[in-house]
Structure formats: C-alpha cells, structure tokens
Amino acid sequence: MAHKTIAITSIVGLCVTLPLVGVYGTDGSLPSPLTFPPLLTQPGDASFCWWVFGLFTFFITITLSPFLVRIWEYRSSPIPSRPCHPSFPWWGWAALLWVLSGWILAWTRFSWMIDIQPHTFPILWFGYIALVNAWTYTRSGACLLLHDTARFLKLFPLSAVCWWVFEYFNQFVHNWHYLHLQEMPPALRLLLASISFSTVLPAVLSTTEWLTTFPRFTAPFQHWHRVPWITAPIARHCLFLLGCASLLTVGIWPTFLFPAIWIAPLLIILGYPLRKASPALLHSLAQGNWQPVVLPAMGALLCGFWWECWNAFSLTHWHYTIPLVHGFQLFHMPVLGYSGYLPFGLECLAISELITGRMAATRTSPSKCRPNLTD
C-alpha cells in the first residue's frame, strides 16, 4: 500500500510541477493567469494552418488505419454467440428517461428551471452512466455498477481529482474556456465542478465495458501483433522520460506541443520506474492482446461525442481555441480535436489500474457470457 501511495504521489507531483518548472526555468515567471479553481473563462488563441492540418490528418490516418483494416478483415469471420440476454432492467428505463429529460433541460431555457440549467452536465452524465451499465448488464449479465460496486464508486472521486489536473494543464495551453459560469464563492465552485468532473472516468470505463460485450470489436484484437519489448525496463524508462520531457516543455511551446497534455500523463504512468511490475496494459501488448488499447480509445471517443453534443447548446458550456488546426468543427470541437479522446481513454484505463489494481472489465463476474478484457 505504501509503495502504491508513493507512486501515485510521485506521478501527481510530476504532472503538477513539470509544466511550472519548464515555464519558470525559461523566463523566470509563472504562466498568467494561474487561478483557483483552475477554470479558464477567457479564450486562448485559435488559428488554422492548412499544412499543419494536413500533417496531423495524415499522421492520425496512418496511425488508425491498421486498426480499421483489422476490423474490416474480421467482418466475415464467425462471431461467437452470447447465450445469456437478461431483460433490460427497470432502472435502465429510468436512466433513459432521466437522460432524455436532462437533454431537454440542457437545450431549453425554461424560466422555471433557470436555477438548475447551469448544472445540467452532471444530470446528463449520471443518467448516461446508469444507462450504459444497464445496456452492459442486458448484453452480458453483469456490469460495473452491480457486480463491482466498490471499485465503481471509487472511480467518482478519482475522476474529479484527475480532471482537475487537466484543468490545471489547460492554464498552460489555453485550449478551452467556459462560458456563463455563475458567480459563486471559490469553494462552492470547486464543489460543483468536482461533482461534474466525477462522472468522467465512470462514463469512459463503463462505456469501455459495454464495448467488451461486442465480439465484433473484441475478437480482432485479442490475438494480434505481439510487442514483447514494451515491458523491458529500457522501454518503460523511455516512455517515462518522453512523458516528463513533454510536460516540461508544453508550457514553453504550447502552440506546437498542446497535444502533449493528453499523451504525456499516460507515458508517465506506464513508464514510472518504481512500479513493481509492468502495467497490465503493457503486459497485454507484449502478449499480443490489443483490446486494452482499442476498447478504451473507442469508449472515450463515444463519450467525447456525447460530451460535445450535449455541451453545444447548454447554458453553461465550453468553447475551444486550438492553435494551427482550429477548423471544421463538429459542435464546438474542431474535428481533429476528437483524436485527443483516443489516448485519453487509455489514460482512464491506466489510472484505474494504478489506483484500484485492476483494469476496467477485468473483474471476476458471475456471468458466463461476458468476455474478459485481458484474456
């Protein structure tokens, strides 16, 4: 337990101090403004450059192509049947009604709901989390909410802390800002924002678990390319050093290195040199199991779509100001920005393993028809 506490404290400390050290070591001053709570309300600098947009698009396409081809190759392969199909639970129907009601409240301006409309984000996402768990239960006979409740509940405070770290990163890159935040004491704002942020990890990991019930997505990646060297100490040290270097420099050159805030924490967690054993995600890659890479990335992307959709016409919402690639928006998000959700999904999985000791969807379940993410 003490070893895990040291690891967690060290990783959080690195994430907080490295951007500060980089900026302060360059010009002897701290980024302005550093606020608490760190919720930016002023826009950064958005710009668009065709050749940079094309370069990013090419890199993303090349990276994703092998995965898309792999799924396409499996389109005609036999898919194992799933013998158990419990009926959709009553609480799932209640969650669906809750989400639809929250959606209406978020996108309308009823005078009788004026005090609640700035706070529809957690209303929608608590409903979403329950709904996706109901779908998972219907497809597999088990879900995080019902059959791994203790770990599921731990994800909420963990999620709040983690997302505050990303809000802190945003003070260096100024990639998003909030509009129509109500005036309130900092302590109350911290509490209400933390309630909203607490839904992020449960939503992503519940969606990841739901995706494990689709053999069409799991079968192609259960036995794929082995990466045996990824668990070697030198490889983990390289991941760690690359993550640290990225966070150290992101505040110095935010126009060019802003994507690092979505990748560097993952590299630091996976490569942290004082962990006793290789992270399960790296071990899975060494065995040729790419499910812990593909499914969390897909889960975060699905959540990202709904985050941006419900945000688009909500009263209190966020806008983006992305340098060099701020174009072709879907809702308020530039289309290339959605690629940031892919590594973020892996971060959610890595954080869950670091804190709880297990990756999402790797628990022992009473269901006999539910696949294991790390088989």
CSV table of C-alpha atoms in Angstrom, one decimal:
chain,number,residue,atom,x,y,z
A,1,MET,CA,0.0,0.0,0.0
A,2,ALA,CA,2.8,2.4,0.9
A,3,HIS,CA,4.6,1.6,-2.4
A,4,LYS,CA,1.4,2.4,-4.3
A,5,THR,CA,0.9,5.7,-2.4
A,6,ILE,CA,4.5,6.8,-3.2
A,7,ALA,CA,3.9,6.0,-6.9
A,8,ILE,CA,0.6,7.9,-7.0
A,9,THR,CA,2.0,10.9,-5.1
A,10,SER,CA,5.1,11.0,-7.3
A,11,ILE,CA,3.2,10.8,-10.6
A,12,VAL,CA,0.8,13.6,-9.5
A,13,GLY,CA,3.7,15.7,-8.3
A,14,LEU,CA,5.4,15.3,-11.6
A,15,CYS,CA,2.3,16.3,-13.5
A,16,VAL,CA,1.9,19.4,-11.4
A,17,THR,CA,5.5,20.6,-11.2
A,18,LEU,CA,7.0,19.8,-14.6
A,19,PRO,CA,5.0,22.4,-16.6
A,20,LEU,CA,5.7,25.0,-13.9
A,21,VAL,CA,9.4,24.2,-13.9
A,22,GLY,CA,9.6,24.4,-17.7
A,23,VAL,CA,7.9,27.8,-17.9
A,24,TYR,CA,9.7,29.3,-14.9
A,25,GLY,CA,13.1,28.0,-16.0
A,26,THR,CA,12.6,29.6,-19.4
A,27,ASP,CA,11.7,33.2,-18.5
A,28,GLY,CA,11.6,33.3,-14.7
A,29,SER,CA,7.9,33.8,-14.4
A,30,LEU,CA,4.8,31.7,-14.0
A,31,PRO,CA,2.0,31.5,-16.6
A,32,SER,CA,-0.7,34.1,-16.3
A,33,PRO,CA,-3.3,33.7,-15.0
A,34,LEU,CA,-2.9,30.8,-12.6
A,35,THR,CA,-6.3,30.6,-11.0
A,36,PHE,CA,-8.0,28.6,-8.3
A,37,PRO,CA,-10.1,26.7,-9.1
A,38,PRO,CA,-8.3,26.4,-12.4
A,39,LEU,CA,-11.3,27.1,-14.7
A,40,LEU,CA,-10.4,29.4,-17.5
A,41,THR,CA,-13.1,31.9,-18.7
A,42,GLN,CA,-11.0,33.8,-21.3
A,43,PRO,CA,-10.3,32.4,-24.7
A,44,GLY,CA,-6.8,31.5,-26.0
A,45,ASP,CA,-5.5,31.9,-29.5
A,46,ALA,CA,-7.2,29.9,-32.2
A,47,SER,CA,-5.6,29.6,-35.6
A,48,PHE,CA,-5.6,27.4,-38.7
A,49,CYS,CA,-2.8,26.4,-41.0
A,50,TRP,CA,-3.6,24.1,-43.9
A,51,TRP,CA,-0.2,22.3,-44.0
A,52,VAL,CA,-0.3,21.6,-40.2
A,53,PHE,CA,-3.9,20.4,-40.5
A,54,GLY,CA,-2.9,18.1,-43.4
A,55,LEU,CA,0.1,16.8,-41.5
A,56,PHE,CA,-2.0,16.0,-38.4
A,57,THR,CA,-4.6,14.4,-40.6
A,58,PHE,CA,-2.0,12.2,-42.3
A,59,PHE,CA,-0.5,11.1,-39.0
A,60,ILE,CA,-3.8,10.2,-37.5
A,61,THR,CA,-4.9,8.4,-40.6
A,62,ILE,CA,-1.7,6.3,-40.7
A,63,THR,CA,-2.0,5.5,-37.0
A,64,LEU,CA,-5.6,4.4,-37.2
A,65,SER,CA,-5.5,2.6,-40.5
A,66,PRO,CA,-4.2,-0.8,-39.2
A,67,PHE,CA,-6.9,-0.9,-36.6
A,68,LEU,CA,-9.7,-0.2,-39.1
A,69,VAL,CA,-8.3,-2.7,-41.6
A,70,ARG,CA,-8.2,-5.3,-38.8
A,71,ILE,CA,-11.8,-4.8,-38.0
A,72,TRP,CA,-12.7,-4.9,-41.7
A,73,GLU,CA,-10.8,-8.2,-42.1
A,74,TYR,CA,-13.0,-9.7,-39.4
A,75,ARG,CA,-16.3,-8.7,-41.0
A,76,SER,CA,-16.9,-12.1,-42.4
A,77,SER,CA,-15.4,-14.2,-39.6
A,78,PRO,CA,-17.7,-16.3,-37.4
A,79,ILE,CA,-18.6,-14.4,-34.2
A,80,PRO,CA,-19.2,-16.5,-31.0
A,81,SER,CA,-22.8,-16.4,-29.7
A,82,ARG,CA,-23.7,-14.8,-26.4
A,83,PRO,CA,-26.1,-17.2,-24.7
A,84,CYS,CA,-27.4,-15.0,-21.9
A,85,HIS,CA,-29.6,-12.0,-22.6
A,86,PRO,CA,-31.2,-10.7,-19.4
A,87,SER,CA,-34.1,-8.3,-19.9
A,88,PHE,CA,-33.4,-4.6,-19.9
A,89,PRO,CA,-33.7,-3.7,-16.2
A,90,TRP,CA,-36.3,-1.2,-14.9
A,91,TRP,CA,-33.5,1.1,-13.7
A,92,GLY,CA,-32.2,1.2,-17.2
A,93,TRP,CA,-35.5,2.6,-18.4
A,94,ALA,CA,-35.5,5.1,-15.6
A,95,ALA,CA,-32.0,6.2,-16.6
A,96,LEU,CA,-33.1,6.6,-20.2
A,97,LEU,CA,-36.0,8.8,-19.2
A,98,TRP,CA,-33.6,10.7,-16.9
A,99,VAL,CA,-31.1,11.3,-19.8
A,100,LEU,CA,-33.9,12.4,-22.2
A,101,SER,CA,-35.3,14.8,-19.6
A,102,GLY,CA,-31.8,16.2,-18.8
A,103,TRP,CA,-31.2,16.7,-22.5
A,104,ILE,CA,-34.4,18.7,-22.9
A,105,LEU,CA,-33.5,20.8,-19.8
A,106,ALA,CA,-29.9,21.4,-21.1
A,107,TRP,CA,-31.0,22.7,-24.5
A,108,THR,CA,-34.0,24.7,-23.5
A,109,ARG,CA,-34.4,27.8,-21.3
A,110,PHE,CA,-37.5,27.2,-19.2
A,111,SER,CA,-37.9,30.0,-16.7
A,112,TRP,CA,-39.0,27.6,-14.0
A,113,MET,CA,-35.7,25.7,-14.4
A,114,ILE,CA,-33.4,28.7,-14.5
A,115,ASP,CA,-31.6,27.8,-11.3
A,116,ILE,CA,-30.8,24.2,-12.5
A,117,GLN,CA,-30.0,24.8,-16.1
A,118,PRO,CA,-26.3,25.9,-15.4
A,119,HIS,CA,-25.8,22.5,-13.8
A,120,THR,CA,-27.3,20.0,-16.3
A,121,PHE,CA,-23.9,18.4,-17.1
A,122,PRO,CA,-23.9,16.0,-14.1
A,123,ILE,CA,-27.6,15.4,-14.5
A,124,LEU,CA,-27.0,14.1,-18.0
A,125,TRP,CA,-23.9,12.1,-17.2
A,126,PHE,CA,-25.1,10.3,-14.1
A,127,GLY,CA,-28.0,9.2,-16.2
A,128,TYR,CA,-25.7,8.1,-19.0
A,129,ILE,CA,-23.5,6.1,-16.7
A,130,ALA,CA,-26.6,4.2,-15.3
A,131,LEU,CA,-27.9,3.7,-18.8
A,132,VAL,CA,-24.7,2.3,-20.3
A,133,ASN,CA,-24.4,-0.1,-17.3
A,134,ALA,CA,-28.0,-1.2,-17.9
A,135,TRP,CA,-27.1,-2.0,-21.6
A,136,THR,CA,-24.0,-3.9,-20.5
A,137,TYR,CA,-26.0,-5.9,-18.0
A,138,THR,CA,-28.5,-6.8,-20.7
A,139,ARG,CA,-25.8,-8.0,-23.1
A,140,SER,CA,-23.6,-9.8,-20.6
A,141,GLY,CA,-25.4,-10.4,-17.4
A,142,ALA,CA,-23.0,-8.2,-15.4
A,143,CYS,CA,-21.9,-4.6,-15.1
A,144,LEU,CA,-19.6,-2.5,-13.0
A,145,LEU,CA,-22.5,-0.8,-11.3
A,146,LEU,CA,-23.9,-4.1,-9.9
A,147,HIS,CA,-21.1,-6.5,-9.7
A,148,ASP,CA,-18.0,-4.4,-8.9
A,149,THR,CA,-19.7,-1.7,-7.0
A,150,ALA,CA,-16.9,-0.8,-4.6
A,151,ARG,CA,-14.4,-0.2,-7.4
A,152,PHE,CA,-17.1,1.5,-9.5
A,153,LEU,CA,-17.7,4.0,-6.6
A,154,LYS,CA,-14.0,4.7,-6.2
A,155,LEU,CA,-13.9,6.0,-9.8
A,156,PHE,CA,-16.0,9.1,-9.0
A,157,PRO,CA,-13.7,10.9,-6.5
A,158,LEU,CA,-10.7,9.6,-8.6
A,159,SER,CA,-12.3,11.1,-11.7
A,160,ALA,CA,-12.8,14.5,-10.1
A,161,VAL,CA,-9.1,14.7,-9.0
A,162,CYS,CA,-7.9,13.6,-12.4
A,163,TRP,CA,-9.9,16.1,-14.4
A,164,TRP,CA,-8.8,19.0,-12.1
A,165,VAL,CA,-5.2,18.0,-13.2
A,166,PHE,CA,-6.3,18.5,-16.9
A,167,GLU,CA,-7.9,21.9,-16.0
A,168,TYR,CA,-4.6,22.8,-14.5
A,169,PHE,CA,-2.8,21.7,-17.7
A,170,ASN,CA,-5.2,24.0,-19.6
A,171,GLN,CA,-3.8,27.0,-17.8
A,172,PHE,CA,-0.6,26.4,-19.8
A,173,VAL,CA,-2.1,25.7,-23.2
A,174,HIS,CA,-5.4,27.7,-23.1
A,175,ASN,CA,-7.2,25.2,-25.3
A,176,TRP,CA,-10.7,25.5,-23.8
A,177,HIS,CA,-12.6,28.0,-21.7
A,178,TYR,CA,-16.0,28.2,-20.0
A,179,LEU,CA,-18.9,30.5,-20.7
A,180,HIS,CA,-21.8,31.6,-18.5
A,181,LEU,CA,-20.3,30.3,-15.3
A,182,GLN,CA,-22.3,31.6,-12.4
A,183,GLU,CA,-20.7,33.9,-9.8
A,184,MET,CA,-20.1,32.0,-6.6
A,185,PRO,CA,-17.5,31.5,-3.9
A,186,PRO,CA,-14.4,29.5,-5.0
A,187,ALA,CA,-15.2,26.7,-2.5
A,188,LEU,CA,-18.7,26.3,-3.9
A,189,ARG,CA,-17.4,26.4,-7.5
A,190,LEU,CA,-14.8,23.8,-6.6
A,191,LEU,CA,-17.5,21.5,-5.1
A,192,LEU,CA,-20.0,21.8,-8.0
A,193,ALA,CA,-17.3,21.4,-10.7
A,194,SER,CA,-15.9,18.4,-8.9
A,195,ILE,CA,-19.4,16.8,-9.0
A,196,SER,CA,-19.4,17.3,-12.8
A,197,PHE,CA,-15.8,16.1,-13.2
A,198,SER,CA,-16.5,13.0,-11.1
A,199,THR,CA,-18.5,11.5,-13.9
A,200,VAL,CA,-15.7,11.4,-16.5
A,201,LEU,CA,-13.9,8.1,-15.5
A,202,PRO,CA,-17.0,6.2,-14.7
A,203,ALA,CA,-18.5,7.2,-18.1
A,204,VAL,CA,-15.4,6.2,-20.1
A,205,LEU,CA,-14.8,2.9,-18.3
A,206,SER,CA,-18.5,1.9,-18.2
A,207,THR,CA,-18.6,2.5,-22.0
A,208,THR,CA,-15.4,0.5,-22.4
A,209,GLU,CA,-17.0,-2.3,-20.5
A,210,TRP,CA,-20.1,-2.1,-22.7
A,211,LEU,CA,-17.8,-2.4,-25.8
A,212,THR,CA,-16.4,-5.6,-24.4
A,213,THR,CA,-19.8,-7.2,-25.0
A,214,PHE,CA,-19.4,-6.9,-28.8
A,215,PRO,CA,-17.2,-9.7,-30.2
A,216,ARG,CA,-17.0,-7.7,-33.4
A,217,PHE,CA,-14.7,-5.3,-31.6
A,218,THR,CA,-13.0,-7.7,-29.2
A,219,ALA,CA,-12.2,-10.7,-31.4
A,220,PRO,CA,-9.9,-8.9,-34.0
A,221,PHE,CA,-7.6,-7.6,-31.2
A,222,GLN,CA,-7.5,-10.4,-28.7
A,223,HIS,CA,-4.6,-12.1,-30.6
A,224,TRP,CA,-2.8,-9.6,-32.8
A,225,HIS,CA,0.8,-8.3,-33.1
A,226,ARG,CA,3.0,-9.1,-30.1
A,227,VAL,CA,5.2,-6.2,-28.7
A,228,PRO,CA,7.5,-8.2,-26.4
A,229,TRP,CA,10.0,-5.4,-25.9
A,230,ILE,CA,7.4,-3.0,-24.5
A,231,THR,CA,7.7,-4.4,-20.9
A,232,ALA,CA,11.5,-4.2,-20.9
A,233,PRO,CA,12.9,-1.7,-18.3
A,234,ILE,CA,14.6,0.3,-21.0
A,235,ALA,CA,11.4,0.7,-22.9
A,236,ARG,CA,9.5,1.8,-19.8
A,237,HIS,CA,12.3,4.3,-18.9
A,238,CYS,CA,12.0,5.8,-22.4
A,239,LEU,CA,8.2,6.1,-22.1
A,240,PHE,CA,8.7,7.8,-18.7
A,241,LEU,CA,11.4,10.2,-19.9
A,242,LEU,CA,9.4,11.1,-23.0
A,243,GLY,CA,6.3,11.9,-20.9
A,244,CYS,CA,8.4,14.0,-18.5
A,245,ALA,CA,10.1,15.9,-21.3
A,246,SER,CA,6.7,16.6,-22.9
A,247,LEU,CA,5.2,18.1,-19.8
A,248,LEU,CA,8.3,20.0,-19.1
A,249,THR,CA,8.2,21.8,-22.5
A,250,VAL,CA,4.4,22.0,-23.1
A,251,GLY,CA,4.1,25.4,-21.3
A,252,ILE,CA,7.1,26.7,-23.2
A,253,TRP,CA,5.8,25.9,-26.7
A,254,PRO,CA,2.0,25.4,-26.2
A,255,THR,CA,1.2,26.3,-29.8
A,256,PHE,CA,3.1,23.2,-31.0
A,257,LEU,CA,3.0,20.9,-28.0
A,258,PHE,CA,-0.5,21.2,-26.8
A,259,PRO,CA,-1.4,17.6,-27.7
A,260,ALA,CA,1.2,16.5,-25.1
A,261,ILE,CA,-1.3,17.1,-22.2
A,262,TRP,CA,-3.3,14.2,-23.5
A,263,ILE,CA,-0.4,11.8,-24.0
A,264,ALA,CA,2.3,12.7,-21.5
A,265,PRO,CA,0.4,11.6,-18.3
A,266,LEU,CA,-0.2,8.2,-19.9
A,267,LEU,CA,3.5,7.8,-20.8
A,268,ILE,CA,4.5,8.8,-17.2
A,269,ILE,CA,2.0,6.3,-15.7
A,270,LEU,CA,3.0,3.4,-17.9
A,271,GLY,CA,6.7,4.1,-17.6
A,272,TYR,CA,7.0,5.1,-14.0
A,273,PRO,CA,10.2,3.3,-13.0
A,274,LEU,CA,9.4,2.5,-9.4
A,275,ARG,CA,6.4,0.4,-10.1
A,276,LYS,CA,7.0,-3.2,-9.0
A,277,ALA,CA,5.6,-4.8,-12.2
A,278,SER,CA,4.8,-3.7,-15.7
A,279,PRO,CA,1.4,-2.2,-16.1
A,280,ALA,CA,-1.3,-4.6,-17.3
A,281,LEU,CA,-1.7,-2.6,-20.5
A,282,LEU,CA,1.9,-3.1,-21.4
A,283,HIS,CA,1.8,-6.7,-20.4
A,284,SER,CA,-1.3,-7.2,-22.7
A,285,LEU,CA,0.6,-5.7,-25.6
A,286,ALA,CA,3.5,-8.0,-25.0
A,287,GLN,CA,1.1,-10.9,-25.3
A,288,GLY,CA,-0.5,-9.6,-28.4
A,289,ASN,CA,-3.8,-8.5,-26.8
A,290,TRP,CA,-4.7,-5.1,-28.1
A,291,GLN,CA,-8.1,-4.9,-26.6
A,292,PRO,CA,-6.9,-2.7,-23.7
A,293,VAL,CA,-5.7,-0.2,-26.3
A,294,VAL,CA,-8.6,-0.3,-28.8
A,295,LEU,CA,-11.7,-0.5,-26.5
A,296,PRO,CA,-10.8,2.3,-24.1
A,297,ALA,CA,-9.9,4.5,-27.0
A,298,MET,CA,-13.3,3.8,-28.6
A,299,GLY,CA,-15.1,4.2,-25.3
A,300,ALA,CA,-13.6,7.7,-24.8
A,301,LEU,CA,-14.4,8.7,-28.3
A,302,LEU,CA,-18.0,7.7,-27.9
A,303,CYS,CA,-18.2,9.6,-24.6
A,304,GLY,CA,-16.4,12.5,-26.4
A,305,PHE,CA,-19.2,12.7,-29.0
A,306,TRP,CA,-21.9,13.0,-26.3
A,307,TRP,CA,-19.8,15.4,-24.3
A,308,GLU,CA,-19.5,17.7,-27.2
A,309,CYS,CA,-23.1,17.1,-28.4
A,310,TRP,CA,-24.7,17.9,-25.1
A,311,ASN,CA,-22.3,20.8,-24.5
A,312,ALA,CA,-23.2,22.5,-27.8
A,313,PHE,CA,-26.5,24.1,-26.7
A,314,SER,CA,-26.2,24.0,-22.9
A,315,LEU,CA,-26.4,27.2,-20.9
A,316,THR,CA,-23.0,26.8,-19.2
A,317,HIS,CA,-20.7,25.3,-21.7
A,318,TRP,CA,-17.1,25.3,-23.0
A,319,HIS,CA,-15.6,26.6,-26.2
A,320,TYR,CA,-12.2,25.6,-27.8
A,321,THR,CA,-9.3,27.7,-29.0
A,322,ILE,CA,-6.9,25.3,-30.7
A,323,PRO,CA,-3.8,26.6,-32.4
A,324,LEU,CA,-3.0,25.7,-36.0
A,325,VAL,CA,-5.9,23.2,-36.5
A,326,HIS,CA,-8.9,25.1,-35.4
A,327,GLY,CA,-11.2,24.3,-38.3
A,328,PHE,CA,-14.1,22.0,-39.5
A,329,GLN,CA,-15.9,22.0,-36.2
A,330,LEU,CA,-18.4,19.3,-35.1
A,331,PHE,CA,-20.4,21.0,-32.4
A,332,HIS,CA,-17.8,23.3,-30.7
A,333,MET,CA,-14.9,20.9,-31.2
A,334,PRO,CA,-12.5,21.2,-34.2
A,335,VAL,CA,-12.7,17.8,-35.9
A,336,LEU,CA,-9.1,16.9,-35.3
A,337,GLY,CA,-9.6,17.5,-31.6
A,338,TYR,CA,-11.6,14.4,-31.3
A,339,SER,CA,-8.4,12.4,-31.8
A,340,GLY,CA,-7.4,13.6,-28.3
A,341,TYR,CA,-10.1,11.3,-26.8
A,342,LEU,CA,-8.3,8.2,-28.1
A,343,PRO,CA,-5.2,8.5,-25.7
A,344,PHE,CA,-7.4,9.9,-23.0
A,345,GLY,CA,-9.3,6.6,-23.0
A,346,LEU,CA,-6.1,4.7,-22.4
A,347,GLU,CA,-5.2,7.2,-19.6
A,348,CYS,CA,-8.5,6.4,-17.9
A,349,LEU,CA,-7.7,2.7,-18.0
A,350,ALA,CA,-4.2,3.2,-16.8
A,351,ILE,CA,-5.3,5.5,-13.9
A,352,SER,CA,-7.9,2.9,-12.9
A,353,GLU,CA,-5.3,0.1,-12.8
A,354,LEU,CA,-2.8,2.3,-10.9
A,355,ILE,CA,-5.4,3.2,-8.2
A,356,THR,CA,-7.6,0.1,-7.9
A,357,GLY,CA,-5.2,-2.5,-9.1
A,358,ARG,CA,-7.3,-3.8,-12.0
A,359,MET,CA,-8.2,-2.5,-15.4
A,360,ALA,CA,-11.8,-2.0,-16.5
A,361,ALA,CA,-13.7,-5.1,-17.3
A,362,THR,CA,-11.1,-7.5,-15.8
A,363,ARG,CA,-13.1,-8.3,-12.7
A,364,THR,CA,-14.4,-11.8,-11.9
A,365,SER,CA,-18.0,-11.8,-12.9
A,366,PRO,CA,-20.9,-14.2,-12.2
A,367,SER,CA,-21.7,-14.0,-15.9
A,368,LYS,CA,-20.6,-16.9,-18.1
A,369,CYS,CA,-21.2,-15.0,-21.3
A,370,ARG,CA,-19.1,-11.9,-20.6
A,371,PRO,CA,-15.6,-11.7,-22.1
A,372,ASN,CA,-12.6,-10.6,-20.1
A,373,LEU,CA,-10.6,-7.6,-21.5
A,374,THR,CA,-7.2,-9.3,-20.8
A,375,ASP,CA,-7.9,-12.9,-21.8
